[in-house]
Amino acid sequence: MINDVKTTQRNYTVPLITITLLFFMWGFITCMNDILIPYLKQLFNLTFFESMLVQFCFFGAYFIGSLIYFLISMIGGDPINKVGYKKGILFGIFLAAFGCILFYPAATFSSYGLFLGALFVLGLGFTVLQITANAYVSLLGSEESASSRLNMTQAFNAFGTTIAPVLGGHLIFELFSDADGSFSAVATRIPYLIFAGILLLVALLISQVKLPSFQTNEEEAVKGLGALQYPHLLFGVFAMFCYVGGEVATGSFIISFLEQPQIMNFNESVSKNYLALYWGGAMIGRFLGAISLNQSISQVKKAIYMLGTAIAVFLVIFAIVDLTFAQISFFLVFIALNFAAFFVGKAAPARTLSIFAFINVFLLISAMMNQGELAMYSILGIGIFNSIMFSNIYTLAISGLGKYTSQGSSLVVMAILGGAIVPVFQGYLADSFGVQKSFIIPVFCYAFILIFGAYCTKYLSHVKQDADAKSGH
């Protein structure tokens, strides 16, 4: 049995704040890939397919790392149950920092292969963090509030992804670029050394904070393939593959999409601010999701808190991006639609997931069929409806796994492979049929997520009914 089972009676504020800081930092560095893609594409004269190898190596590391973790847990027992979540988190941070440091030789020798290798190591570090930190957050309180809690930490992850296009784009395209404005690999050296230093500072902070232990007893270490007996976990693995693939592919192509003559004909310096809106939408939606999915407050308070939060976060985004109010005012429409979707979902993670996936299918089709501002608004609006998908899919997939939670978590994290595979397929379609038509790939991804949400709405309710019947309730 897990130690400290009375989690609802303990105060986990300090550990949660500490882990949230980590979520922010790895969101920032992950989103830097969307800046690197157009940068390296121009620097090394790459095709869309070749430039998407950035995401293939980074997110491919999630699959390799998670597969290794799963095989180790199957043969010798879950490693996290043996060493503890804190040591696992620190190891992930150190590995990610090492990946950032590897950007220095990659930039010095101006080698695309070395850049891809550095991204792979960075991805391995974040794999460990995904397996440990997400499961850890889900344990810092009751299972019923896990989606709300994970949405909150993911909101700060999205805050990092919102700042990254603006700050990271300024560092690489402007501050550390060549004086004559030309592209050279050295522009990435100092920024990634800074990122490595910040990660190490976060590791130092976490090492000094007392984090509660949730590791199981040694004799209860889980071996074998027990997690695979749960059908909702297997379905959730495919749903996570589609979600990460759809989100990463869409974000990876936004700058190229807005550069298209029939869309907006923007350059990179302008497009990066709109890319920040895409990720900023995810931040708004995750903050709202954390409130909406909190079962402990009334509907009236939810509405008041959500409205106040939406206004506050919108103003933060407005302060970050180099755009006028008129240029981002369209986002207010998506915020209102997001409000409505949350209340239609009635705070049920599975139902809300299906509604959001349906809206994203509609927005993607609109982006493919229209031109100009309507197409741009459609593609940018997807971010706010991506918001709760990771946390909802994750918590739905590992719900009720008990002692198999960490093993199941490694399988769900393995599915982040979608971020490696889907962008590459979309890159091939973009080379063959054009960027706009290539968005048919994410359409299929979100359609599958819609089906997963509908499945969990029925399946998990039946599981709960059966459990209540057995307990006599």
Coordinates of C-alpha atoms in Angstrom, one line a residue:
M1 CA 0.0 0.0 0.0
I2 CA 1.1 3.6 -0.6
N3 CA 2.3 5.4 2.5
D4 CA 0.5 8.5 3.7
V5 CA -2.8 7.4 2.3
K6 CA -4.7 10.2 4.0
T7 CA -3.5 12.6 1.4
T8 CA -6.6 14.8 1.7
Q9 CA -5.7 15.6 5.3
R10 CA -2.2 17.0 4.6
N11 CA -1.1 20.3 3.3
Y12 CA 0.9 19.9 0.1
T13 CA 1.1 23.6 -0.8
V14 CA 4.9 24.0 -0.7
P15 CA 5.6 20.8 -2.7
L16 CA 3.0 21.7 -5.2
I17 CA 4.5 25.3 -5.7
T18 CA 8.0 23.8 -6.1
I19 CA 6.9 21.3 -8.7
T20 CA 4.9 24.0 -10.5
L21 CA 8.1 26.0 -11.0
L22 CA 9.6 23.0 -12.7
F23 CA 6.6 22.7 -14.9
F24 CA 7.0 26.3 -16.0
M25 CA 10.7 25.8 -16.9
W26 CA 10.2 22.6 -18.9
G27 CA 7.3 24.2 -20.8
F28 CA 9.5 27.1 -21.8
I29 CA 12.3 24.9 -23.1
T30 CA 10.0 22.5 -24.9
C31 CA 8.3 25.4 -26.8
M32 CA 11.7 26.7 -27.9
N33 CA 11.5 23.9 -30.5
D34 CA 8.9 25.9 -32.3
I35 CA 11.5 28.7 -32.6
L36 CA 14.3 26.3 -33.6
I37 CA 12.3 24.7 -36.4
P38 CA 12.1 27.8 -38.7
Y39 CA 15.5 28.9 -37.5
L40 CA 17.3 25.7 -38.4
K41 CA 15.2 25.3 -41.5
Q42 CA 16.7 28.5 -42.9
L43 CA 20.2 28.0 -41.4
F44 CA 20.7 24.5 -42.9
N45 CA 18.3 25.0 -46.0
L46 CA 16.0 22.1 -44.9
T47 CA 12.7 20.9 -46.3
F48 CA 9.7 20.8 -44.0
F49 CA 10.2 17.1 -43.6
E50 CA 13.8 17.5 -42.6
S51 CA 13.1 20.4 -40.2
M52 CA 10.5 18.3 -38.4
L53 CA 13.3 16.0 -37.3
V54 CA 13.7 18.5 -34.5
Q55 CA 10.4 17.2 -33.0
F56 CA 11.1 13.6 -34.1
C57 CA 14.3 13.5 -32.0
F58 CA 13.0 15.4 -29.1
F59 CA 9.7 13.6 -28.7
G60 CA 11.2 10.3 -30.0
A61 CA 13.3 10.4 -26.8
Y62 CA 10.1 10.3 -24.8
F63 CA 9.2 6.9 -26.4
I64 CA 12.7 5.5 -26.0
G65 CA 13.0 6.7 -22.4
S66 CA 9.6 5.5 -21.4
L67 CA 10.1 2.1 -23.1
I68 CA 13.3 1.6 -21.2
Y69 CA 11.5 2.6 -17.9
F70 CA 8.6 0.3 -18.7
L71 CA 10.9 -2.7 -19.4
I72 CA 12.9 -2.1 -16.2
S73 CA 9.7 -1.9 -14.2
M74 CA 8.4 -5.1 -15.8
I75 CA 11.6 -7.0 -15.1
G76 CA 12.9 -5.6 -11.8
G77 CA 10.0 -3.6 -10.3
D78 CA 9.1 0.1 -10.6
P79 CA 12.3 2.2 -10.2
I80 CA 10.4 5.2 -8.8
N81 CA 8.9 3.0 -6.1
K82 CA 12.5 2.1 -5.1
V83 CA 14.3 5.5 -5.2
G84 CA 11.4 7.8 -4.6
Y85 CA 9.9 10.6 -6.6
K86 CA 12.3 13.3 -5.5
K87 CA 15.4 11.5 -6.7
G88 CA 13.6 10.7 -9.9
I89 CA 12.7 14.3 -10.5
L90 CA 16.3 15.5 -9.7
F91 CA 17.8 13.0 -12.1
G92 CA 15.4 14.2 -14.9
I93 CA 16.5 17.8 -14.3
F94 CA 20.2 17.0 -14.4
L95 CA 19.7 15.1 -17.7
A96 CA 17.7 17.9 -19.2
A97 CA 20.4 20.4 -18.2
F98 CA 23.1 18.3 -19.8
G99 CA 21.0 18.3 -23.0
C100 CA 20.9 22.1 -23.0
I101 CA 24.7 22.2 -22.5
L102 CA 25.2 20.0 -25.6
F103 CA 23.8 22.9 -27.7
Y104 CA 27.1 24.6 -27.2
P105 CA 29.2 22.1 -29.3
A106 CA 26.3 21.7 -31.7
A107 CA 26.3 25.5 -32.4
T108 CA 30.1 25.7 -32.4
F109 CA 30.5 23.1 -35.1
S110 CA 27.3 24.2 -36.8
S111 CA 26.1 20.6 -37.2
Y112 CA 22.4 19.7 -37.6
G113 CA 23.2 16.2 -36.5
L114 CA 24.6 17.5 -33.2
F115 CA 21.6 19.7 -32.7
L116 CA 19.3 16.7 -33.1
G117 CA 21.5 14.7 -30.6
A118 CA 21.3 17.5 -28.0
L119 CA 17.5 17.6 -28.5
F120 CA 17.3 13.8 -27.9
V121 CA 19.2 14.0 -24.6
L122 CA 17.0 17.0 -23.6
G123 CA 14.0 14.9 -24.4
L124 CA 15.2 12.0 -22.3
G125 CA 15.5 14.3 -19.3
F126 CA 12.0 15.6 -19.8
T127 CA 10.8 12.0 -20.2
V128 CA 11.9 11.2 -16.6
L129 CA 10.2 14.4 -15.4
Q130 CA 6.9 13.5 -17.2
I131 CA 6.9 10.1 -15.6
T132 CA 7.7 11.3 -12.1
A133 CA 6.3 14.8 -11.8
N134 CA 2.9 14.2 -13.4
A135 CA 2.3 11.1 -11.3
Y136 CA 3.6 13.0 -8.2
V137 CA 1.2 15.9 -8.7
S138 CA -1.7 13.4 -9.1
L139 CA -0.8 12.0 -5.6
L140 CA -0.6 15.3 -3.8
G141 CA -4.2 15.2 -2.8
S142 CA -7.4 13.2 -3.5
E143 CA -7.9 11.3 -6.7
E144 CA -11.1 13.3 -7.4
S145 CA -9.2 16.6 -7.6
A146 CA -6.3 15.2 -9.6
S147 CA -7.4 16.6 -12.9
S148 CA -7.9 20.1 -11.3
R149 CA -4.5 19.9 -9.7
L150 CA -2.7 18.8 -12.8
N151 CA -4.5 21.4 -14.9
M152 CA -3.1 24.1 -12.5
T153 CA 0.5 22.9 -12.8
Q154 CA 0.0 22.5 -16.6
A155 CA -1.2 26.1 -16.7
F156 CA 2.2 27.2 -15.5
N157 CA 3.7 24.9 -18.0
A158 CA 1.7 26.7 -20.6
F159 CA 2.9 30.1 -19.1
G160 CA 6.4 28.9 -20.0
T161 CA 5.3 28.0 -23.6
T162 CA 3.7 31.4 -23.9
I163 CA 6.8 33.4 -22.9
A164 CA 9.1 31.2 -25.0
P165 CA 8.2 32.3 -28.5
V166 CA 8.6 36.0 -27.5
L167 CA 11.6 35.8 -25.2
G168 CA 13.3 32.9 -27.0
G169 CA 12.6 34.4 -30.4
H170 CA 14.1 37.6 -29.3
L171 CA 17.2 35.8 -28.0
I172 CA 17.8 33.8 -31.1
F173 CA 16.5 35.9 -33.9
E174 CA 17.7 39.3 -32.5
L175 CA 19.9 39.6 -29.4
F176 CA 22.4 36.8 -30.2
S177 CA 22.1 36.8 -34.0
D178 CA 24.8 38.1 -36.2
A179 CA 25.2 41.9 -36.4
D180 CA 24.4 41.9 -40.1
G181 CA 21.1 40.0 -39.5
S182 CA 22.3 36.8 -41.1
F183 CA 21.7 33.4 -39.6
S184 CA 24.4 31.4 -37.8
A185 CA 24.3 28.5 -35.4
V186 CA 26.1 30.4 -32.6
A187 CA 23.0 32.3 -31.7
T188 CA 21.7 29.3 -29.8
R189 CA 24.8 28.8 -27.6
I190 CA 24.3 31.4 -24.9
P191 CA 20.5 31.0 -24.6
Y192 CA 20.7 27.2 -24.0
L193 CA 23.6 27.6 -21.5
I194 CA 21.3 30.1 -19.6
F195 CA 18.5 27.5 -19.7
A196 CA 20.9 24.8 -18.3
G197 CA 21.8 27.2 -15.5
I198 CA 18.2 27.9 -14.5
L199 CA 17.4 24.1 -14.5
L200 CA 20.3 23.5 -12.1
L201 CA 19.0 26.3 -9.9
V202 CA 15.6 24.6 -9.8
A203 CA 17.2 21.3 -9.0
L204 CA 19.0 23.0 -6.1
L205 CA 15.7 24.4 -4.8
I206 CA 13.9 21.1 -5.1
S207 CA 16.8 19.3 -3.3
Q208 CA 16.3 21.7 -0.3
V209 CA 12.5 21.4 -0.1
K210 CA 11.0 18.5 1.9
L211 CA 8.8 16.5 -0.4
P212 CA 6.4 13.9 1.0
S213 CA 7.3 10.3 0.1
F214 CA 4.8 8.1 -1.8
Q215 CA 7.1 5.2 -2.6
T216 CA 5.8 1.7 -1.9
N217 CA 7.4 -0.9 0.4
E218 CA 10.2 -2.9 -1.2
E219 CA 8.3 -6.2 -1.0
E220 CA 5.4 -4.7 -2.8
A221 CA 7.4 -3.6 -5.9
V222 CA 5.3 -4.1 -9.0
K223 CA 6.6 -6.5 -11.7
G224 CA 5.1 -7.9 -14.8
L225 CA 2.5 -6.3 -17.2
G226 CA -0.3 -5.7 -14.7
A227 CA -1.1 -2.2 -16.0
L228 CA -2.1 -3.7 -19.4
Q229 CA -5.2 -5.3 -17.9
Y230 CA -7.0 -1.9 -17.8
P231 CA -8.7 -1.1 -21.2
H232 CA -9.1 2.6 -20.4
L233 CA -5.3 2.8 -20.0
L234 CA -4.6 1.3 -23.4
F235 CA -7.2 3.6 -25.0
G236 CA -5.6 6.5 -23.1
V237 CA -2.2 5.7 -24.5
F238 CA -3.5 6.1 -28.1
A239 CA -5.4 9.3 -27.1
M240 CA -2.2 10.8 -25.6
F241 CA -0.3 9.9 -28.8
C242 CA -2.9 11.8 -30.8
Y243 CA -3.1 14.8 -28.5
V244 CA 0.7 15.4 -28.3
G245 CA 1.0 14.7 -32.0
G246 CA -1.8 17.1 -32.9
E247 CA -0.7 19.9 -30.5
V248 CA 3.0 19.7 -31.5
A249 CA 2.3 19.5 -35.2
T250 CA 0.0 22.5 -35.1
G251 CA 2.4 24.6 -33.0
S252 CA 5.3 23.6 -35.2
F253 CA 3.6 24.8 -38.4
I254 CA 2.1 28.0 -37.1
I255 CA 5.0 30.3 -38.1
S256 CA 5.1 28.6 -41.6
F257 CA 1.3 28.8 -41.8
L258 CA 1.2 32.5 -41.1
E259 CA 4.0 33.1 -43.7
Q260 CA 1.8 31.7 -46.5
P261 CA 0.8 34.5 -48.9
Q262 CA -2.9 33.4 -48.8
I263 CA -2.9 33.5 -45.0
M264 CA -1.1 36.6 -43.6
N265 CA 2.3 36.7 -45.3
F266 CA 4.1 37.5 -42.0
N267 CA 7.8 37.1 -41.3
E268 CA 9.3 35.2 -38.3
S269 CA 9.5 38.3 -36.1
V270 CA 5.8 38.9 -36.4
S271 CA 4.7 35.3 -36.4
K272 CA 6.4 34.5 -33.1
N273 CA 4.0 36.8 -31.3
Y274 CA 1.0 35.0 -32.7
L275 CA 2.6 31.7 -31.8
A276 CA 2.7 33.0 -28.3
L277 CA -1.1 33.5 -28.5
Y278 CA -1.5 29.8 -29.5
W279 CA 0.3 28.7 -26.3
G280 CA -1.2 31.6 -24.3
G281 CA -4.6 30.2 -25.1
A282 CA -3.5 26.9 -23.6
M283 CA -2.5 28.8 -20.4
I284 CA -5.9 30.5 -20.1
G285 CA -7.7 27.2 -20.7
R286 CA -5.7 25.3 -18.1
F287 CA -6.2 27.9 -15.4
L288 CA -9.9 27.8 -16.2
G289 CA -9.9 24.0 -16.2
A290 CA -8.2 23.9 -12.8
I291 CA -11.2 26.0 -11.4
S292 CA -13.9 24.3 -13.4
L293 CA -12.8 20.7 -12.5
N294 CA -12.5 21.6 -8.8
Q295 CA -15.5 19.8 -7.2
S296 CA -15.2 21.6 -3.9
I297 CA -16.5 25.0 -5.0
S298 CA -20.0 26.1 -6.1
Q299 CA -21.0 26.9 -9.6
V300 CA -21.5 30.6 -8.8
K301 CA -18.0 30.8 -7.3
K302 CA -16.6 28.9 -10.3
A303 CA -18.1 31.4 -12.7
I304 CA -16.7 34.4 -10.7
Y305 CA -13.2 32.8 -10.3
M306 CA -13.0 31.8 -13.9
L307 CA -14.1 35.2 -15.2
G308 CA -11.5 37.0 -13.0
T309 CA -8.8 34.5 -13.9
A310 CA -9.5 34.8 -17.6
I311 CA -9.3 38.6 -17.5
A312 CA -6.1 38.6 -15.5
V313 CA -4.3 36.0 -17.7
F314 CA -5.5 37.8 -20.9
L315 CA -3.9 41.0 -19.6
V316 CA -0.7 39.1 -18.9
I317 CA -0.6 37.7 -22.4
F318 CA -1.3 41.2 -23.8
A319 CA 1.7 42.5 -21.8
I320 CA 3.9 39.8 -23.1
V321 CA 3.2 39.9 -26.8
D322 CA 4.2 42.7 -29.1
L323 CA 0.7 43.1 -30.5
T324 CA -2.0 45.8 -30.2
F325 CA -5.3 45.1 -28.4
A326 CA -7.1 45.2 -31.7
Q327 CA -4.8 42.4 -33.0
I328 CA -5.6 40.1 -30.1
S329 CA -9.2 41.1 -29.3
F330 CA -10.5 38.2 -31.3
F331 CA -9.2 36.0 -28.5
L332 CA -12.1 37.2 -26.3
V333 CA -14.5 35.2 -28.5
F334 CA -12.5 32.0 -27.9
I335 CA -12.4 32.7 -24.1
A336 CA -16.2 33.1 -24.1
L337 CA -16.6 29.9 -26.1
N338 CA -14.2 28.2 -23.7
F339 CA -16.4 29.3 -20.8
A340 CA -19.5 27.8 -22.4
A341 CA -17.7 24.5 -23.2
F342 CA -16.6 24.1 -19.6
F343 CA -20.1 24.6 -18.3
V344 CA -21.6 22.3 -20.8
G345 CA -19.0 19.7 -19.8
K346 CA -20.3 20.1 -16.2
A347 CA -16.8 19.6 -14.6
A348 CA -16.7 16.1 -15.9
P349 CA -13.1 15.5 -17.3
A350 CA -14.2 12.9 -19.9
R351 CA -17.2 14.9 -21.2
T352 CA -15.2 18.2 -21.3
L353 CA -12.5 16.4 -23.2
S354 CA -14.9 15.3 -25.9
I355 CA -16.4 18.8 -26.3
F356 CA -13.0 20.4 -26.6
A357 CA -11.8 17.8 -29.2
F358 CA -15.0 18.4 -31.3
I359 CA -14.3 22.2 -31.3
N360 CA -10.7 21.7 -32.4
V361 CA -11.8 19.5 -35.3
F362 CA -14.1 22.3 -36.4
L363 CA -11.3 24.9 -36.1
L364 CA -8.8 22.9 -38.0
I365 CA -11.3 22.4 -40.9
S366 CA -11.9 26.1 -40.9
A367 CA -8.2 26.8 -41.1
M368 CA -7.9 24.5 -44.0
M369 CA -10.8 25.9 -46.0
N370 CA -10.5 29.7 -45.3
Q371 CA -7.8 32.3 -46.0
G372 CA -6.6 35.5 -44.3
E373 CA -7.5 36.4 -40.8
L374 CA -10.3 33.8 -40.5
A375 CA -7.8 31.0 -41.2
M376 CA -5.3 32.6 -38.7
Y377 CA -7.9 33.0 -36.0
S378 CA -9.0 29.4 -36.4
I379 CA -5.5 27.9 -36.1
L380 CA -4.7 30.1 -33.1
G381 CA -7.9 29.3 -31.3
I382 CA -6.9 25.6 -31.1
G383 CA -4.5 26.4 -28.3
I384 CA -7.2 27.3 -25.7
F385 CA -9.1 24.1 -26.4
N386 CA -5.9 22.0 -26.2
S387 CA -5.6 23.3 -22.6
I388 CA -7.1 20.5 -20.5
M389 CA -6.4 17.7 -22.9
F390 CA -3.0 16.5 -21.5
S391 CA -4.1 16.5 -17.8
N392 CA -7.6 15.0 -18.5
I393 CA -6.2 12.3 -20.8
Y394 CA -3.5 11.5 -18.3
T395 CA -5.7 11.3 -15.2
L396 CA -8.4 9.4 -17.0
A397 CA -5.9 6.9 -18.3
I398 CA -4.3 6.2 -14.9
S399 CA -7.5 6.4 -12.9
G400 CA -7.9 3.4 -10.6
L401 CA -4.6 1.8 -11.4
G402 CA -3.5 1.6 -7.7
K403 CA -0.1 0.0 -7.4
Y404 CA 0.3 0.1 -11.2
T405 CA 0.1 3.9 -11.3
S406 CA 3.8 4.5 -12.1
Q407 CA 3.9 1.7 -14.7
G408 CA 0.8 3.0 -16.3
S409 CA 2.2 6.5 -16.2
S410 CA 5.3 5.4 -18.1
L411 CA 3.0 3.9 -20.8
V412 CA 1.1 7.1 -21.2
V413 CA 4.3 9.1 -21.3
M414 CA 5.6 6.7 -23.9
A415 CA 2.7 7.8 -26.1
I416 CA 4.2 11.3 -26.3
L417 CA 5.9 9.6 -29.2
G418 CA 3.0 11.2 -31.1
G419 CA 5.0 14.5 -30.9
A420 CA 7.7 12.8 -32.9
I421 CA 5.7 11.0 -35.5
V422 CA 2.7 13.3 -36.4
P423 CA 4.8 16.4 -37.2
V424 CA 7.0 14.4 -39.6
F425 CA 3.9 13.1 -41.4
Q426 CA 2.5 16.5 -41.6
G427 CA 5.9 17.8 -42.9
Y428 CA 5.7 15.3 -45.7
L429 CA 2.2 16.4 -46.6
A430 CA 3.3 20.1 -46.4
D431 CA 6.2 19.4 -48.9
S432 CA 3.8 17.5 -51.2
F433 CA 0.5 19.4 -51.0
G434 CA 1.2 22.6 -49.1
V435 CA 1.1 23.7 -45.5
Q436 CA -2.6 24.5 -45.3
K437 CA -3.8 21.1 -46.6
S438 CA -1.3 19.3 -44.3
F439 CA -3.5 20.1 -41.3
I440 CA -5.8 17.2 -42.2
I441 CA -3.4 15.1 -40.0
P442 CA -4.3 16.9 -36.7
V443 CA -8.0 16.6 -37.7
F444 CA -7.8 12.8 -37.4
C445 CA -5.9 13.2 -34.1
Y446 CA -8.6 15.2 -32.4
A447 CA -11.3 13.0 -33.8
F448 CA -9.8 10.1 -31.9
I449 CA -9.6 12.1 -28.7
L450 CA -13.3 12.9 -29.1
I451 CA -14.0 9.2 -29.2
F452 CA -11.8 8.5 -26.2
G453 CA -13.6 11.1 -24.1
A454 CA -17.0 9.6 -25.0
Y455 CA -15.7 6.1 -24.1
C456 CA -14.4 7.2 -20.7
T457 CA -17.7 8.9 -20.0
K458 CA -19.4 5.5 -20.1
Y459 CA -16.6 3.1 -19.1
L460 CA -15.4 4.9 -15.9
S461 CA -19.0 5.5 -14.7
H462 CA -19.7 1.8 -15.0
V463 CA -16.4 1.0 -13.1
K464 CA -17.5 3.4 -10.3
Q465 CA -21.0 1.8 -10.2
D466 CA -19.5 -1.7 -9.9
A467 CA -17.1 -0.5 -7.1
D468 CA -19.9 1.1 -5.2
A469 CA -22.0 -2.1 -5.6
K470 CA -19.2 -4.2 -4.2
S471 CA -18.6 -1.9 -1.3
G472 CA -22.3 -1.9 -0.5
H473 CA -22.9 1.8 -1.2

